[in-house]
Short mmCIF file of N, CA and C in Angstrom, two decimals:
data_model
loop_
_atom_site.label_atom_id
_atom_site.label_comp_id
_atom_site.label_asym_id
_atom_site.label_seq_id
_atom_site.Cartn_x
_atom_site.Cartn_y
_atom_site.Cartn_z
N LYS A 1 0.86 -1.29 -0.20
CA LYS A 1 0.35 -0.29 0.27
C LYS A 1 0.96 1.71 0.23
N VAL A 2 0.37 1.77 -0.72
CA VAL A 2 1.24 3.38 -0.95
C VAL A 2 0.35 4.42 0.07
N CYS A 3 1.68 5.24 0.55
CA CYS A 3 1.46 5.95 2.06
C CYS A 3 0.45 7.19 2.18
N ASP A 4 -0.62 6.95 2.75
CA ASP A 4 -1.80 8.48 3.11
C ASP A 4 -1.25 9.25 2.11
N CYS A 5 0.19 9.55 2.38
CA CYS A 5 0.45 10.96 1.34
C CYS A 5 0.93 11.43 0.09
N HIS A 6 0.42 10.20 0.03
CA HIS A 6 0.54 10.40 -2.04
C HIS A 6 -1.38 9.89 -2.33
N PRO A 7 -1.59 10.49 -3.35
CA PRO A 7 -3.15 10.09 -3.90
C PRO A 7 -3.11 8.86 -4.32
N LYS A 8 -4.37 8.84 -4.99
CA LYS A 8 -4.44 7.50 -5.40
C LYS A 8 -5.41 8.11 -6.83
N LEU A 9 -4.08 7.42 -7.74
CA LEU A 9 -4.68 8.32 -9.33
C LEU A 9 -5.16 7.52 -10.33
N ALA A 10 -6.03 8.27 -10.77
CA ALA A 10 -6.97 6.84 -11.79
C ALA A 10 -5.77 6.68 -12.84
N PHE A 11 -5.80 5.25 -13.54
CA PHE A 11 -4.65 4.89 -14.32
C PHE A 11 -5.25 6.13 -15.77
N GLY A 12 -6.68 6.09 -15.94
CA GLY A 12 -7.16 7.63 -17.29
C GLY A 12 -6.23 8.60 -17.26
N ASN A 13 -6.40 9.25 -15.85
CA ASN A 13 -5.74 9.98 -15.25
C ASN A 13 -4.21 10.02 -15.80
N VAL A 14 -3.56 8.86 -15.40
CA VAL A 14 -2.25 8.99 -15.74
C VAL A 14 -1.59 8.78 -17.01
N ALA A 15 -2.40 8.06 -17.45
CA ALA A 15 -1.96 8.01 -19.30
C ALA A 15 -3.11 9.54 -20.20
N LEU A 16 -3.52 9.60 -19.48
CA LEU A 16 -4.43 11.27 -20.66
C LEU A 16 -3.09 12.08 -19.94
N PHE A 17 -1.93 12.37 -18.77
CA PHE A 17 -0.83 13.56 -18.14
C PHE A 17 0.37 12.63 -19.71
N TYR A 18 0.22 11.47 -19.44
CA TYR A 18 2.30 11.48 -20.48
C TYR A 18 1.37 11.53 -22.11
N VAL A 19 0.41 11.05 -21.94
CA VAL A 19 -0.09 11.53 -23.79
C VAL A 19 0.13 13.06 -24.07
N LEU A 20 -0.41 13.56 -23.60
CA LEU A 20 -0.52 15.28 -23.06
C LEU A 20 0.61 15.71 -22.61
N LEU A 21 1.74 15.13 -22.14
CA LEU A 21 3.27 15.32 -22.33
C LEU A 21 3.86 14.95 -23.40
N ALA A 22 3.48 13.65 -23.40
CA ALA A 22 4.36 13.50 -25.02
C ALA A 22 3.89 14.23 -26.79
N THR A 23 2.83 14.72 -26.65
CA THR A 23 2.34 15.65 -27.38
C THR A 23 3.18 16.85 -27.56
N GLY A 24 3.07 17.41 -26.16
CA GLY A 24 3.73 18.20 -25.56
C GLY A 24 5.17 18.79 -26.38
N ASN A 25 5.60 17.41 -25.73
CA ASN A 25 7.37 17.18 -26.47
C ASN A 25 7.53 17.13 -27.41
N PHE A 26 6.99 17.31 -27.97
CA PHE A 26 7.29 16.86 -29.84
C PHE A 26 6.76 18.02 -30.44
N ILE A 27 5.56 18.03 -30.20
CA ILE A 27 4.82 19.75 -30.47
C ILE A 27 6.41 20.93 -30.07
N ALA A 28 7.49 20.85 -29.18
CA ALA A 28 8.05 21.94 -28.68
C ALA A 28 9.35 20.92 -29.64
N GLN A 29 9.91 19.93 -29.39
CA GLN A 29 10.82 19.84 -30.83
C GLN A 29 10.32 20.28 -32.21
N LEU A 30 9.76 19.71 -32.37
CA LEU A 30 9.17 20.15 -34.02
C LEU A 30 9.05 21.59 -34.25
N LEU A 31 8.70 22.27 -33.29
CA LEU A 31 9.31 23.97 -33.26
C LEU A 31 10.83 24.55 -33.65
N MET A 32 11.57 23.46 -32.62
CA MET A 32 12.75 23.66 -32.36
C MET A 32 13.40 23.85 -33.66
N LEU A 33 13.16 22.18 -34.02
CA LEU A 33 13.16 22.12 -35.22
C LEU A 33 13.26 23.17 -36.85
N TYR A 34 12.61 23.46 -36.50
CA TYR A 34 11.37 24.40 -37.52
C TYR A 34 12.47 25.43 -37.71
N ALA A 35 12.55 25.73 -36.26
CA ALA A 35 13.15 27.16 -36.39
C ALA A 35 14.89 27.61 -35.84
N VAL A 36 15.30 26.55 -35.61
CA VAL A 36 16.68 26.37 -35.83
C VAL A 36 17.04 25.86 -36.99
N PHE A 37 16.29 25.23 -37.07
CA PHE A 37 17.13 24.15 -38.97
C PHE A 37 16.05 24.27 -39.92
N ASN A 38 15.61 25.00 -39.80
CA ASN A 38 14.54 24.97 -41.21
C ASN A 38 14.33 23.58 -41.75
N PHE A 39 14.23 22.95 -40.95
CA PHE A 39 13.93 21.18 -41.40
C PHE A 39 12.79 20.94 -41.89
N SER A 40 11.81 20.17 -42.95
CA SER A 40 10.66 19.86 -42.96
C SER A 40 10.08 19.24 -41.94
N THR A 41 8.36 19.16 -42.47
CA THR A 41 8.13 18.24 -41.45
C THR A 41 8.45 16.90 -41.25
N GLU A 42 8.32 16.12 -42.11
CA GLU A 42 8.99 14.85 -42.70
C GLU A 42 10.71 14.71 -41.73
N GLU A 43 11.88 15.70 -41.99
CA GLU A 43 12.64 15.48 -41.73
C GLU A 43 12.94 15.24 -40.34
N ALA A 44 11.92 16.67 -39.72
CA ALA A 44 11.97 16.84 -38.21
C ALA A 44 11.31 16.08 -37.52
N THR A 45 10.23 14.89 -38.00
CA THR A 45 10.31 13.54 -37.39
C THR A 45 10.67 12.71 -36.97
N GLN A 46 11.72 12.35 -38.26
CA GLN A 46 12.67 12.00 -38.17
C GLN A 46 13.68 11.72 -36.60
N TYR A 47 14.11 13.34 -37.20
CA TYR A 47 14.46 13.56 -36.04
C TYR A 47 14.66 12.91 -35.23
N ILE A 48 13.03 13.48 -33.82
CA ILE A 48 12.46 13.41 -33.59
C ILE A 48 12.26 12.00 -33.00
N ILE A 49 12.16 11.24 -33.45
CA ILE A 49 12.18 9.43 -33.46
C ILE A 49 13.79 9.33 -33.06
N TYR A 50 14.82 9.91 -34.10
CA TYR A 50 15.93 9.30 -33.20
C TYR A 50 16.55 9.80 -32.01
N LEU A 51 15.65 11.16 -31.36
CA LEU A 51 16.05 12.20 -30.33
C LEU A 51 15.36 10.62 -28.95
N GLY A 52 14.25 10.56 -29.47
CA GLY A 52 13.56 9.30 -28.34
C GLY A 52 14.12 8.04 -28.27
N LEU A 53 14.84 7.47 -29.36
CA LEU A 53 15.73 6.93 -29.10
C LEU A 53 16.96 6.73 -28.97
N GLY A 54 17.86 7.98 -28.85
CA GLY A 54 18.27 8.51 -28.08
C GLY A 54 17.79 8.08 -26.41
N TRP A 55 16.95 8.78 -25.90
CA TRP A 55 16.93 9.39 -25.13
C TRP A 55 16.20 8.12 -24.14
N ILE A 56 15.50 7.19 -24.55
CA ILE A 56 15.56 5.99 -23.96
C ILE A 56 17.07 5.27 -24.00
N VAL A 57 17.68 5.10 -24.67
CA VAL A 57 19.29 4.28 -24.15
C VAL A 57 19.90 5.15 -22.49
N GLY A 58 19.53 6.46 -23.39
CA GLY A 58 20.24 7.32 -22.18
C GLY A 58 19.39 7.17 -21.22
N VAL A 59 18.53 7.11 -21.17
CA VAL A 59 17.29 6.55 -19.46
C VAL A 59 17.78 4.88 -18.94
N LEU A 60 18.38 4.31 -19.56
CA LEU A 60 18.66 2.99 -19.95
C LEU A 60 20.12 2.79 -19.11
N ALA A 61 20.72 4.11 -19.13
CA ALA A 61 22.45 4.03 -19.17
C ALA A 61 22.41 4.63 -17.43
N ILE A 62 22.87 3.40 -16.64
CA ILE A 62 23.55 4.17 -15.41
C ILE A 62 24.68 4.91 -15.09
N VAL A 63 25.02 4.45 -16.13
CA VAL A 63 26.95 5.13 -15.12
C VAL A 63 26.64 7.12 -15.64
N ALA A 64 25.92 7.36 -16.41
CA ALA A 64 25.57 9.24 -16.12
C ALA A 64 24.17 9.87 -15.84
N PRO A 65 24.20 11.30 -14.56
CA PRO A 65 23.03 10.86 -13.91
C PRO A 65 22.41 11.78 -15.47
N GLY A 66 21.14 11.30 -16.26
CA GLY A 66 20.34 11.76 -16.78
C GLY A 66 20.06 11.48 -18.44
N GLY A 67 21.03 10.12 -18.27
CA GLY A 67 22.15 9.72 -19.76
C GLY A 67 22.51 11.16 -20.67
N ILE A 68 23.09 12.36 -19.54
CA ILE A 68 24.13 12.93 -20.30
C ILE A 68 25.13 12.90 -20.88
N GLY A 69 25.27 12.95 -22.53
CA GLY A 69 26.42 12.43 -23.12
C GLY A 69 25.49 10.99 -23.87
N ILE A 70 25.10 10.24 -22.93
CA ILE A 70 24.68 9.17 -23.37
C ILE A 70 23.66 9.41 -24.87
N LYS A 71 22.38 9.96 -24.20
CA LYS A 71 21.77 10.50 -25.03
C LYS A 71 22.25 11.38 -26.65
N GLU A 72 22.88 11.94 -26.54
CA GLU A 72 23.94 12.82 -27.69
C GLU A 72 24.41 11.72 -28.31
N PHE A 73 25.20 11.04 -27.83
CA PHE A 73 26.00 9.67 -28.51
C PHE A 73 25.03 8.99 -29.79
N PHE A 74 23.82 8.46 -28.30
CA PHE A 74 22.85 7.29 -29.47
C PHE A 74 22.05 7.99 -30.66
N PHE A 75 21.56 9.55 -30.27
CA PHE A 75 20.96 10.23 -31.34
C PHE A 75 21.58 10.54 -32.80
N VAL A 76 23.00 10.83 -32.52
CA VAL A 76 24.15 10.75 -33.43
C VAL A 76 24.28 9.09 -33.96
N PHE A 77 24.62 8.68 -33.49
CA PHE A 77 24.76 7.37 -34.29
C PHE A 77 23.46 6.92 -34.52
N PHE A 78 22.03 6.51 -34.38
CA PHE A 78 21.14 6.33 -35.15
C PHE A 78 20.57 6.92 -36.27
N ALA A 79 20.99 8.49 -36.06
CA ALA A 79 20.74 9.00 -36.89
C ALA A 79 21.89 8.95 -37.99
N HIS A 80 22.71 9.22 -37.91
CA HIS A 80 24.06 8.74 -38.82
C HIS A 80 23.74 6.91 -39.45
N LEU A 81 23.58 5.97 -38.56
CA LEU A 81 23.01 4.73 -39.02
C LEU A 81 21.96 5.23 -40.16
N PHE A 82 21.13 5.64 -40.08
CA PHE A 82 19.53 5.03 -41.13
C PHE A 82 19.40 7.24 -41.56
N ASN A 83 20.47 7.92 -41.78
CA ASN A 83 20.99 9.04 -42.45
C ASN A 83 21.57 9.12 -43.46
N GLN A 84 22.75 8.20 -43.87
CA GLN A 84 23.84 9.17 -44.48
C GLN A 84 24.32 10.78 -45.06
N ALA A 85 23.37 10.96 -45.41
CA ALA A 85 22.96 12.01 -45.89
C ALA A 85 23.98 13.30 -45.31
N ILE A 86 23.69 13.28 -43.67
CA ILE A 86 23.24 14.22 -43.19
C ILE A 86 25.40 14.27 -42.10
N SER A 87 25.85 15.43 -42.14
CA SER A 87 26.75 15.51 -41.66
C SER A 87 26.19 15.14 -40.37
N LEU A 88 28.18 15.06 -39.56
CA LEU A 88 28.32 14.64 -37.99
C LEU A 88 28.04 15.89 -37.42
N GLU A 89 28.60 17.18 -38.10
CA GLU A 89 28.46 18.15 -37.57
C GLU A 89 26.94 18.68 -37.12
N VAL A 90 26.31 18.48 -38.48
CA VAL A 90 24.98 19.52 -38.06
C VAL A 90 23.91 18.15 -36.81
N LEU A 91 24.43 16.82 -37.02
CA LEU A 91 23.68 16.26 -36.00
C LEU A 91 24.56 16.45 -34.66
N THR A 92 25.42 16.93 -34.97
CA THR A 92 26.18 17.12 -33.04
C THR A 92 25.27 18.25 -32.32
N SER A 93 25.36 19.24 -33.68
CA SER A 93 24.68 20.12 -33.72
C SER A 93 22.86 20.16 -33.02
N ILE A 94 22.03 19.17 -33.70
CA ILE A 94 21.58 19.42 -33.28
C ILE A 94 20.57 18.40 -32.17
N ALA A 95 21.76 17.18 -31.99
CA ALA A 95 22.39 16.91 -30.13
C ALA A 95 21.82 18.04 -29.37
N VAL A 96 23.01 18.59 -29.32
CA VAL A 96 23.41 20.24 -28.66
C VAL A 96 22.10 21.18 -28.13
N VAL A 97 21.90 21.20 -29.26
CA VAL A 97 20.56 22.83 -29.29
C VAL A 97 19.59 21.46 -28.68
N SER A 98 19.09 20.46 -28.81
CA SER A 98 18.03 19.96 -28.25
C SER A 98 18.18 19.49 -26.44
N ARG A 99 19.00 19.44 -26.65
CA ARG A 99 19.42 19.30 -24.66
C ARG A 99 19.22 20.31 -24.31
N PHE A 100 19.71 21.88 -24.66
CA PHE A 100 19.91 22.61 -23.77
C PHE A 100 17.94 23.30 -24.20
N TRP A 101 17.72 22.98 -25.34
CA TRP A 101 15.82 23.30 -25.52
C TRP A 101 15.21 22.31 -24.58
N GLN A 102 16.00 21.31 -23.90
CA GLN A 102 14.99 19.83 -22.84
C GLN A 102 15.12 21.08 -22.26
N ILE A 103 16.39 21.27 -21.41
CA ILE A 103 16.70 22.12 -20.01
C ILE A 103 15.72 23.26 -20.30
N LEU A 104 16.15 24.52 -20.92
CA LEU A 104 15.43 25.24 -20.75
C LEU A 104 13.57 25.13 -20.51
N GLN A 105 12.83 23.76 -21.55
CA GLN A 105 11.46 23.82 -20.60
C GLN A 105 11.74 23.07 -19.27
N GLU A 106 12.58 22.23 -18.87
CA GLU A 106 12.58 21.61 -17.83
C GLU A 106 12.72 23.31 -16.31
N LEU A 107 13.20 23.64 -17.30
CA LEU A 107 13.84 25.54 -15.77
C LEU A 107 12.33 25.92 -16.10
N LEU A 108 11.44 26.30 -17.24
CA LEU A 108 10.55 27.17 -17.29
C LEU A 108 8.97 26.09 -16.82
N GLY A 109 9.24 24.95 -16.20
CA GLY A 109 8.18 24.27 -15.70
C GLY A 109 8.20 24.74 -14.27
N VAL A 110 9.67 24.60 -13.52
CA VAL A 110 10.08 25.07 -12.24
C VAL A 110 9.42 26.05 -12.28
N LEU A 111 10.08 26.54 -13.32
CA LEU A 111 9.48 28.81 -12.38
C LEU A 111 7.75 28.50 -12.62
N LEU A 112 7.10 28.01 -13.44
CA LEU A 112 5.57 27.60 -13.27
C LEU A 112 5.50 26.96 -12.16
N VAL A 113 6.02 25.98 -11.57
CA VAL A 113 5.20 26.00 -10.40
C VAL A 113 5.72 26.82 -9.29
N ILE A 114 6.66 27.47 -8.99
CA ILE A 114 7.26 28.46 -7.90
C ILE A 114 5.88 29.49 -8.23
N CYS A 115 5.67 30.02 -9.07
CA CYS A 115 5.12 30.89 -9.83
C CYS A 115 3.23 30.00 -8.87
N TYR A 116 2.78 29.11 -9.45
CA TYR A 116 1.84 28.87 -8.81
C TYR A 116 1.67 28.48 -7.41
N GLU A 117 2.95 28.41 -6.84
CA GLU A 117 2.41 28.37 -5.55
C GLU A 117 3.16 29.18 -4.57
N LYS A 118 3.16 30.81 -5.77
CA LYS A 118 3.51 31.60 -4.99
C LYS A 118 1.95 32.51 -4.82
N VAL A 119 1.26 32.37 -5.98
CA VAL A 119 -0.01 32.39 -5.78
C VAL A 119 -0.28 32.05 -5.36
N LEU A 120 -0.92 30.84 -4.75
CA LEU A 120 -1.71 30.23 -4.11
C LEU A 120 -1.33 30.46 -2.69
N LYS A 121 0.01 31.25 -2.32
CA LYS A 121 0.30 31.40 -0.72
C LYS A 121 -0.50 32.29 -0.47
N LYS A 122 -0.58 33.22 -1.52
CA LYS A 122 -1.13 34.62 -1.21
C LYS A 122 -3.11 34.57 -1.36
N LEU A 123 -3.25 33.67 -1.70
CA LEU A 123 -4.50 33.61 -1.84
C LEU A 123 -4.89 32.59 -0.54
N GLY A 124 -4.35 32.72 0.40
CA GLY A 124 -3.88 31.73 1.40
C GLY A 124 -4.52 30.07 1.10
N ARG A 125 -4.11 29.98 -0.05
CA ARG A 125 -4.22 28.05 -0.46
C ARG A 125 -3.18 27.17 -0.15
N THR A 126 -3.53 26.09 -0.11
CA THR A 126 -2.12 25.16 0.13
C THR A 126 -2.44 24.84 -1.50
N ALA A 127 -0.61 24.06 -1.59
CA ALA A 127 -0.92 23.39 -3.06
C ALA A 127 -1.49 22.21 -2.82
N PRO A 128 -2.28 21.39 -4.06
CA PRO A 128 -2.95 20.27 -3.87
C PRO A 128 -1.56 18.97 -2.70
N ASN A 129 -1.36 17.87 -2.67
CA ASN A 129 -0.26 17.36 -2.11
C ASN A 129 0.86 17.78 -1.23
N SER A 130 0.81 19.08 -0.83
CA SER A 130 1.64 19.94 -0.53
C SER A 130 2.35 19.18 1.00
N ASP A 131 3.17 19.48 1.21
CA ASP A 131 3.94 18.79 1.92
C ASP A 131 4.11 19.68 3.55
N SER A 132 3.34 20.85 3.67
CA SER A 132 2.74 21.85 4.54
C SER A 132 2.58 20.54 5.95
N LYS A 133 3.12 21.03 6.79
CA LYS A 133 2.57 19.67 7.98
C LYS A 133 2.05 20.85 9.28
N THR A 134 0.84 21.55 8.97
CA THR A 134 -0.17 22.46 9.82
C THR A 134 -0.96 22.03 10.33
#
């Protein structure tokens, strides 16, 4: 049994969250590849798939925190393996820009949570599932 401090989550809510998260991540990566590298939708989608494969390998790698370096290496490996027409320099650039883009998204997410909690605090409320011991 999960302790009482954790809410019971319905599978449908969790699945919906992950579908929305994946869709948002896909759109963010697509926009980044359009803006920075001027790729077509088809090209961008291919590189997003390779980024996803690299992410999976990076998650499975336990030698580097957050798969740092592992994700980028395997992205370049997969992309070059399946598409020899693009140079390694461009692939490396995509990997680096993608990592910075991901970090920026995460920092903005943290900032939103902090702002949300401050607004709730000003309103005299607490965030759902907060650790307040009152």
